[in-house]
PDB file of C-alpha atoms in Angstrom:
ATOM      1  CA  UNK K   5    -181.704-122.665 -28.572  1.00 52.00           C
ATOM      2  CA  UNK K   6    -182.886-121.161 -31.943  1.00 58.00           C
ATOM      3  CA  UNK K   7    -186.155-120.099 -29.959  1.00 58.00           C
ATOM      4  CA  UNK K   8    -183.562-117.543 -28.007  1.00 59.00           C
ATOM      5  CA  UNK K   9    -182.432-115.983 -30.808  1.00 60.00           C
ATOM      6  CA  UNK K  10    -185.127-114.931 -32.099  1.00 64.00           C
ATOM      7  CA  UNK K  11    -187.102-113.321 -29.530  1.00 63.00           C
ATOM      8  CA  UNK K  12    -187.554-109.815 -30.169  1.00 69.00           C
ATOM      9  CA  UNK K  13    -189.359-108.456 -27.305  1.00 72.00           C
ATOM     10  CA  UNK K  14    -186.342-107.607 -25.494  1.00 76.00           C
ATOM     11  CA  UNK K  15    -185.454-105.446 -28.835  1.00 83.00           C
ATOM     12  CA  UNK K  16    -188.644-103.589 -28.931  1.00 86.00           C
ATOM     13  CA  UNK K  17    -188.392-102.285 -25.372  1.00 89.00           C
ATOM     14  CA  UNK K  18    -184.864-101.305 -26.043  1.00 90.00           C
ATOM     15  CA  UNK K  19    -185.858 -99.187 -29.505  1.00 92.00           C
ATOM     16  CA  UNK K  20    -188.804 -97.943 -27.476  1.00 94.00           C
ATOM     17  CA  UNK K  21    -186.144 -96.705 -24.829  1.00 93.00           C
ATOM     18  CA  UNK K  22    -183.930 -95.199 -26.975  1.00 96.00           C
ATOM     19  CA  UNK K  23    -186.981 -93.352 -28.781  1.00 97.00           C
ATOM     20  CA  UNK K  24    -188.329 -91.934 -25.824  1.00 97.00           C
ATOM     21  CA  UNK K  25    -184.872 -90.742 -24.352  1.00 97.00           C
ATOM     22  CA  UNK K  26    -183.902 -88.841 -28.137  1.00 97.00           C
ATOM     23  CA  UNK K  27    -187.782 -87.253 -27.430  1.00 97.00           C
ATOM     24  CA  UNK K  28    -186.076 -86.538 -23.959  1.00 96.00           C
ATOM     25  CA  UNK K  29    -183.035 -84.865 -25.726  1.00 97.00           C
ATOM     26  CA  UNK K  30    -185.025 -83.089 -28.569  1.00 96.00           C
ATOM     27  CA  UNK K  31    -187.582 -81.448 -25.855  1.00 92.00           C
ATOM     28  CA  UNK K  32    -185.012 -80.658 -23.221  1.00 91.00           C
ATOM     29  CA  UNK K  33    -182.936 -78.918 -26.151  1.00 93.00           C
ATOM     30  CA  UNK K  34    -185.616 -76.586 -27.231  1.00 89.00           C
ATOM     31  CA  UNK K  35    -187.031 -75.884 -23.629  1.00 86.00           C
ATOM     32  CA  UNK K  36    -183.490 -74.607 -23.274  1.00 88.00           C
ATOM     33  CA  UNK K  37    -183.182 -72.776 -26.477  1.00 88.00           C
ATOM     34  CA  UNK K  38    -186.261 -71.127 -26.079  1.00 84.00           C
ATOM     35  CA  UNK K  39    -186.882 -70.559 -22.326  1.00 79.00           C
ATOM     36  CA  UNK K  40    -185.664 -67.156 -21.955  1.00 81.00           C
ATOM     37  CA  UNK K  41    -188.369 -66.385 -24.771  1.00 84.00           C
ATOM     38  CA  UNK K  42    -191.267 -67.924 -23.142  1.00 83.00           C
ATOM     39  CA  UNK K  43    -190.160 -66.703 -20.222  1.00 83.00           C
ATOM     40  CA  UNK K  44    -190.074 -62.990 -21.352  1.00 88.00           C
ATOM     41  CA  UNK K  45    -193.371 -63.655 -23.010  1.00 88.00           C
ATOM     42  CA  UNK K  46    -195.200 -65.600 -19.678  1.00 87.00           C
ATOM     43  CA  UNK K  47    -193.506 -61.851 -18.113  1.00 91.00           C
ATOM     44  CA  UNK K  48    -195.572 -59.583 -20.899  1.00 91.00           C
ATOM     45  CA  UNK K  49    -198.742 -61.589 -20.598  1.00 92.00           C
ATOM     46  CA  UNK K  50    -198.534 -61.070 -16.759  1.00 91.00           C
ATOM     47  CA  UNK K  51    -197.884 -57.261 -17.035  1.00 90.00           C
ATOM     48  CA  UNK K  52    -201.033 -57.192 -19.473  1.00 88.00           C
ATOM     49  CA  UNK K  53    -203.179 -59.180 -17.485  1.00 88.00           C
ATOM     50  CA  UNK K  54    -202.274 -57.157 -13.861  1.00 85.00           C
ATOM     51  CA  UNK K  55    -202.866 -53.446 -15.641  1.00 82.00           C
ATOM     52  CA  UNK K  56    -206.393 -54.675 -17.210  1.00 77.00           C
ATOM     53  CA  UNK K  57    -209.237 -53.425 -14.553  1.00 75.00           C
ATOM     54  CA  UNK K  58    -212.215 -55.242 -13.644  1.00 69.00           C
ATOM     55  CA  UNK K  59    -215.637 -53.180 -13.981  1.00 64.00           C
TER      56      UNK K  59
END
C-alpha cells in the first residue's frame, strides 16, 4: 500500500503536461501580440524581393 503512494511517475507526466501547455499559452500569446508585425514585415520583404530584377 505504501508502494502506491509513492510512485511518482504519474506526477512527472502531469508537471511535464502542465509545462508544455504554459509553453502552449506563452507562444500562442506572443504569436498573437505580434502577428500583425510579422505579418506587415513577411508583406515588406515580399514587396522587396518582387521589385529586385534578375540579370
Amino acid at each position: 500500500m505504501k508502494a502506491r503512494f509513492t510512485n511518482d511517475e504519474g506526477q512527472a507526466i502531469i508537471e511535464y503536461a502542465l509545462v508544455l501547455a504554459l509553453i502552449a499559452i506563452v507562444t500562442i500569446a506572443a504569436l498573437k501580440a505580434l502577428g500583425g508585425d510579422i505579418s506587415l514585415l513577411l508583406h515588406r520583404v515580399s514587396s522587396q524581393m518582387s521589385s529586385v530584377s534578375n540579370p
